């Protein structure tokens, strides 16, 4: 059995580590639940109101009053109808084949895609605008889609198909065009089908209100992050500095506070690991000539000097802590800076982008990050265990089986990460 | 909050102080408390505020002497709040903490994760001794936990990849290109989407208020100056509560021990090498002095650069903080943003460093244990294979 103090400290460390791991797992599970649900079939009540007219909102204000289609419009509509009829044919062929083939659907999609994207050459956007204006009259048809109950697109497709073929330059003609754009990539047109992200994800459009709020949000964050230098900002900074000075006046500011001590100890820990890393590099380097050898020697001497300085600083800090009995923030885990990171870039408050090109890459990145965190923790635990257990082995004198068991356990924990055990054989002299 | 603070009056004194204690508590908490049930009582909050301010070096002793029931002291609390505001970008930091996250974010470093731990689980303080086997069991549990974590993370990444690729071209923002899980979720669940929109709009209102505050800030500081002047001069010496920091001292001792060990190692190596060098160089002429000085200068510069890596304000070359994931096939998006390949490279070198450090520590332990048990005759120690 381990002594009480040692037990308490080690248990606290290990339980902290286990708690942190459990918390990460909980957060990950939450995200997994959400993502899994997104990739399943969306419940009918949740089917999104697929925007029937992508890009009409930009044209909403500039929408011209409804007018009779011009000859050019008719010609364009004719072309569009032909393209869409072809798409319907292709799709029917696909559904007969019973499989989903990406290529034809992509092709049919590409036919109509120039007309769907909002940021397009003026001709197409004009087309979209006019189409939008022309959808105004057939309100009855439109109404059935917006509430998004069940699968409205299919009903409209059959309506649209007929109007497509039967009618000429009717105001309702644009409708099937739009519906068909949505239907183009889907595979099973006959039965009303549930919404899945895989099949129809690209048709989704964010609601206008949200888009506005999001762009305003990023604009405001950019404003907040910008470091404006102007007379007003300078005056404010001066006022702040003056205020701080006044607050401090009368009390010696040379006294360190616990937060600063903690920060410095963290920096010195980082220093130690960097120094050690550099020492390792110098010791394993193979100098080819005397100049390199001398360089190596000087570096090692320099490292020794720096290590001495760091140690001295640490001893100063220790004295300050003892003298003033500085107490750190008592509740919960101390937010200590990890050894692998530098200070925070506090001038950038909104997240920047991280571009990845494949799922494999993303997985590699994520697992590396976790591995670095795990190694950090392992190193910390190793140091703590070393500090607590090695003295036990050396001070426990009774060399009976309990001590042997302790040695074996300590060896396993400290030298093998708890994964392997050594074997101890009693060496009986053969008589 | 700020306009209310401006309207001070003696009749409001009784209400001001408790509100300010609460505000300071929330500002100073390591992690914003999500559920009201976890909040400590007002007196406890006040004590924690005092302790936190002291540990950050708050210079005025009057704060420590304030009663914790919130009956008085609103002026001192206001000064404390202003002190925190003046020292750093407090407002921006708080806003960033509660920011609405619209994208799928992944931290590229570990700072945030460690800085916001979950609420400490209620610990049953077992004062008894434990067997080392219990520790071994806990270590095994931890290893298993990490393995689970990595597997779950892989699945999560796969799912994210799918969502991102299925929604290509949907986003109104061209630089993003696809929807994030949050955005897709708001389309799937309109009610949730409405809530998200409300949160976004209220955040926008907060940001605008913050910008407005920035424009008027000077007036606040001028006023605080007068408040400070109106305070009675401090007479008594600060009395610090004698509490021995447990964890803080532990960390310090660990680092001290490491540095000590490092210095001793370096000393040993340097002594032998210097002696060998002097023996060789003894007979060399003055011509080599110039090269000697050049070498010294080069080494000095290298070591200064090394020192910068841990000095205050240095070492920002590493990618830091949460980043919004954006899927772009084979670099089609040439816009601004961190590339995953760079982060992977940085992480791999970090991994190698840490692995080397861990191996080194384990080797140290092996040597130490061998020394401790080596003195003992009569036993054969068979190390596990692979050593």
PDB file of N, CA and C in Angstrom, chain A residues 282 286-299, chain B residues 273-274 276-278 280-282 284-296 299:
ATOM      1  N   UNK A 282      22.444  18.646 -30.328  1.00  0.00           N
ATOM      2  CA  UNK A 282      23.891  18.882 -30.365  1.00  0.00           C
ATOM      3  C   UNK A 282      24.671  17.624 -30.048  1.00  0.00           C
ATOM      4  N   UNK A 286      27.075  14.987 -35.626  1.00  0.00           N
ATOM      5  CA  UNK A 286      28.409  14.464 -35.889  1.00  0.00           C
ATOM      6  C   UNK A 286      29.245  15.549 -36.568  1.00  0.00           C
ATOM      7  N   UNK A 287      30.089  16.224 -35.828  1.00  0.00           N
ATOM      8  CA  UNK A 287      30.853  17.323 -36.454  1.00  0.00           C
ATOM      9  C   UNK A 287      31.888  16.792 -37.424  1.00  0.00           C
ATOM     10  N   UNK A 288      31.962  17.401 -38.596  1.00  0.00           N
ATOM     11  CA  UNK A 288      32.906  16.909 -39.610  1.00  0.00           C
ATOM     12  C   UNK A 288      34.252  17.612 -39.516  1.00  0.00           C
ATOM     13  N   UNK A 289      34.240  18.852 -39.004  1.00  0.00           N
ATOM     14  CA  UNK A 289      35.538  19.529 -38.872  1.00  0.00           C
ATOM     15  C   UNK A 289      35.600  20.223 -37.530  1.00  0.00           C
ATOM     16  N   UNK A 290      36.725  20.799 -37.236  1.00  0.00           N
ATOM     17  CA  UNK A 290      36.936  21.374 -35.916  1.00  0.00           C
ATOM     18  C   UNK A 290      36.048  22.581 -35.689  1.00  0.00           C
ATOM     19  N   UNK A 291      35.670  23.280 -36.800  1.00  0.00           N
ATOM     20  CA  UNK A 291      34.811  24.443 -36.613  1.00  0.00           C
ATOM     21  C   UNK A 291      33.440  24.046 -36.084  1.00  0.00           C
ATOM     22  N   UNK A 292      32.922  22.994 -36.663  1.00  0.00           N
ATOM     23  CA  UNK A 292      31.624  22.512 -36.205  1.00  0.00           C
ATOM     24  C   UNK A 292      31.729  22.018 -34.769  1.00  0.00           C
ATOM     25  N   UNK A 293      32.847  21.395 -34.478  1.00  0.00           N
ATOM     26  CA  UNK A 293      33.032  20.881 -33.131  1.00  0.00           C
ATOM     27  C   UNK A 293      33.019  22.029 -32.131  1.00  0.00           C
ATOM     28  N   UNK A 294      33.731  23.097 -32.512  1.00  0.00           N
ATOM     29  CA  UNK A 294      33.799  24.249 -31.631  1.00  0.00           C
ATOM     30  C   UNK A 294      32.417  24.875 -31.462  1.00  0.00           C
ATOM     31  N   UNK A 295      31.706  24.968 -32.586  1.00  0.00           N
ATOM     32  CA  UNK A 295      30.345  25.506 -32.571  1.00  0.00           C
ATOM     33  C   UNK A 295      29.480  24.719 -31.604  1.00  0.00           C
ATOM     34  N   UNK A 296      29.618  23.412 -31.678  1.00  0.00           N
ATOM     35  CA  UNK A 296      28.853  22.506 -30.821  1.00  0.00           C
ATOM     36  C   UNK A 296      29.186  22.760 -29.349  1.00  0.00           C
ATOM     37  N   UNK A 297      30.479  22.882 -29.093  1.00  0.00           N
ATOM     38  CA  UNK A 297      30.912  23.099 -27.712  1.00  0.00           C
ATOM     39  C   UNK A 297      30.365  24.417 -27.176  1.00  0.00           C
ATOM     40  N   UNK A 298      30.469  25.460 -27.989  1.00  0.00           N
ATOM     41  CA  UNK A 298      29.972  26.763 -27.560  1.00  0.00           C
ATOM     42  C   UNK A 298      28.467  26.714 -27.296  1.00  0.00           C
ATOM     43  N   UNK A 299      27.770  25.995 -28.180  1.00  0.00           N
ATOM     44  CA  UNK A 299      26.310  25.900 -27.998  1.00  0.00           C
ATOM     45  C   UNK A 299      25.979  25.237 -26.678  1.00  0.00           C
TER      46      UNK A 299
ATOM     47  N   UNK B 273      34.005  17.974 -22.690  1.00  0.00           N
ATOM     48  CA  UNK B 273      34.285  18.452 -24.044  1.00  0.00           C
ATOM     49  C   UNK B 273      35.252  19.632 -24.030  1.00  0.00           C
ATOM     50  N   UNK B 274      35.055  20.521 -23.069  1.00  0.00           N
ATOM     51  CA  UNK B 274      35.929  21.698 -22.981  1.00  0.00           C
ATOM     52  C   UNK B 274      37.359  21.255 -22.719  1.00  0.00           C
ATOM     53  N   UNK B 276      38.749  18.404 -23.441  1.00  0.00           N
ATOM     54  CA  UNK B 276      39.290  17.783 -24.660  1.00  0.00           C
ATOM     55  C   UNK B 276      39.645  18.858 -25.672  1.00  0.00           C
ATOM     56  N   UNK B 277      38.817  19.867 -25.784  1.00  0.00           N
ATOM     57  CA  UNK B 277      39.063  20.919 -26.747  1.00  0.00           C
ATOM     58  C   UNK B 277      40.326  21.698 -26.421  1.00  0.00           C
ATOM     59  N   UNK B 278      40.443  22.084 -25.157  1.00  0.00           N
ATOM     60  CA  UNK B 278      41.599  22.867 -24.746  1.00  0.00           C
ATOM     61  C   UNK B 278      42.882  22.097 -25.020  1.00  0.00           C
ATOM     62  N   UNK B 280      43.410  20.008 -27.387  1.00  0.00           N
ATOM     63  CA  UNK B 280      43.719  20.041 -28.813  1.00  0.00           C
ATOM     64  C   UNK B 280      44.203  21.409 -29.254  1.00  0.00           C
ATOM     65  N   UNK B 281      43.525  22.426 -28.774  1.00  0.00           N
ATOM     66  CA  UNK B 281      43.721  23.770 -29.289  1.00  0.00           C
ATOM     67  C   UNK B 281      44.927  24.470 -28.686  1.00  0.00           C
ATOM     68  N   UNK B 282      45.427  23.897 -27.579  1.00  0.00           N
ATOM     69  CA  UNK B 282      46.486  24.554 -26.821  1.00  0.00           C
ATOM     70  C   UNK B 282      47.588  25.151 -27.667  1.00  0.00           C
ATOM     71  N   UNK B 284      47.601  26.130 -30.774  1.00  0.00           N
ATOM     72  CA  UNK B 284      47.223  26.878 -31.975  1.00  0.00           C
ATOM     73  C   UNK B 284      47.616  28.346 -31.864  1.00  0.00           C
ATOM     74  N   UNK B 285      47.892  28.939 -33.008  1.00  0.00           N
ATOM     75  CA  UNK B 285      48.341  30.326 -33.067  1.00  0.00           C
ATOM     76  C   UNK B 285      47.208  31.320 -32.946  1.00  0.00           C
ATOM     77  N   UNK B 286      47.554  32.597 -33.004  1.00  0.00           N
ATOM     78  CA  UNK B 286      46.544  33.655 -32.861  1.00  0.00           C
ATOM     79  C   UNK B 286      45.603  33.759 -34.051  1.00  0.00           C
ATOM     80  N   UNK B 287      46.006  33.210 -35.195  1.00  0.00           N
ATOM     81  CA  UNK B 287      45.187  33.351 -36.405  1.00  0.00           C
ATOM     82  C   UNK B 287      43.789  32.812 -36.262  1.00  0.00           C
ATOM     83  N   UNK B 288      43.645  31.961 -35.334  1.00  0.00           N
ATOM     84  CA  UNK B 288      42.340  31.316 -35.249  1.00  0.00           C
ATOM     85  C   UNK B 288      41.402  32.088 -34.315  1.00  0.00           C
ATOM     86  N   UNK B 289      41.880  33.170 -33.747  1.00  0.00           N
ATOM     87  CA  UNK B 289      41.053  33.980 -32.849  1.00  0.00           C
ATOM     88  C   UNK B 289      39.833  34.556 -33.559  1.00  0.00           C
ATOM     89  N   UNK B 290      40.076  34.983 -34.821  1.00  0.00           N
ATOM     90  CA  UNK B 290      38.991  35.619 -35.581  1.00  0.00           C
ATOM     91  C   UNK B 290      37.834  34.641 -35.784  1.00  0.00           C
ATOM     92  N   UNK B 291      38.192  33.428 -36.214  1.00  0.00           N
ATOM     93  CA  UNK B 291      37.147  32.419 -36.438  1.00  0.00           C
ATOM     94  C   UNK B 291      36.469  32.076 -35.119  1.00  0.00           C
ATOM     95  N   UNK B 292      37.242  32.103 -34.062  1.00  0.00           N
ATOM     96  CA  UNK B 292      36.690  31.817 -32.741  1.00  0.00           C
ATOM     97  C   UNK B 292      35.585  32.822 -32.416  1.00  0.00           C
ATOM     98  N   UNK B 293      35.908  34.106 -32.658  1.00  0.00           N
ATOM     99  CA  UNK B 293      34.921  35.139 -32.339  1.00  0.00           C
ATOM    100  C   UNK B 293      33.683  35.016 -33.216  1.00  0.00           C
ATOM    101  N   UNK B 294      33.938  34.666 -34.497  1.00  0.00           N
ATOM    102  CA  UNK B 294      32.797  34.503 -35.420  1.00  0.00           C
ATOM    103  C   UNK B 294      31.864  33.410 -34.922  1.00  0.00           C
ATOM    104  N   UNK B 295      32.470  32.307 -34.500  1.00  0.00           N
ATOM    105  CA  UNK B 295      31.658  31.198 -33.978  1.00  0.00           C
ATOM    106  C   UNK B 295      30.853  31.641 -32.765  1.00  0.00           C
ATOM    107  N   UNK B 296      31.534  32.374 -31.873  1.00  0.00           N
ATOM    108  CA  UNK B 296      30.855  32.819 -30.661  1.00  0.00           C
ATOM    109  C   UNK B 296      29.633  33.669 -30.994  1.00  0.00           C
ATOM    110  N   UNK B 299      26.784  31.518 -32.421  1.00  0.00           N
ATOM    111  CA  UNK B 299      26.102  30.740 -31.373  1.00  0.00           C
ATOM    112  C   UNK B 299      25.228  31.661 -30.537  1.00  0.00           C
TER     113      UNK B 299
END
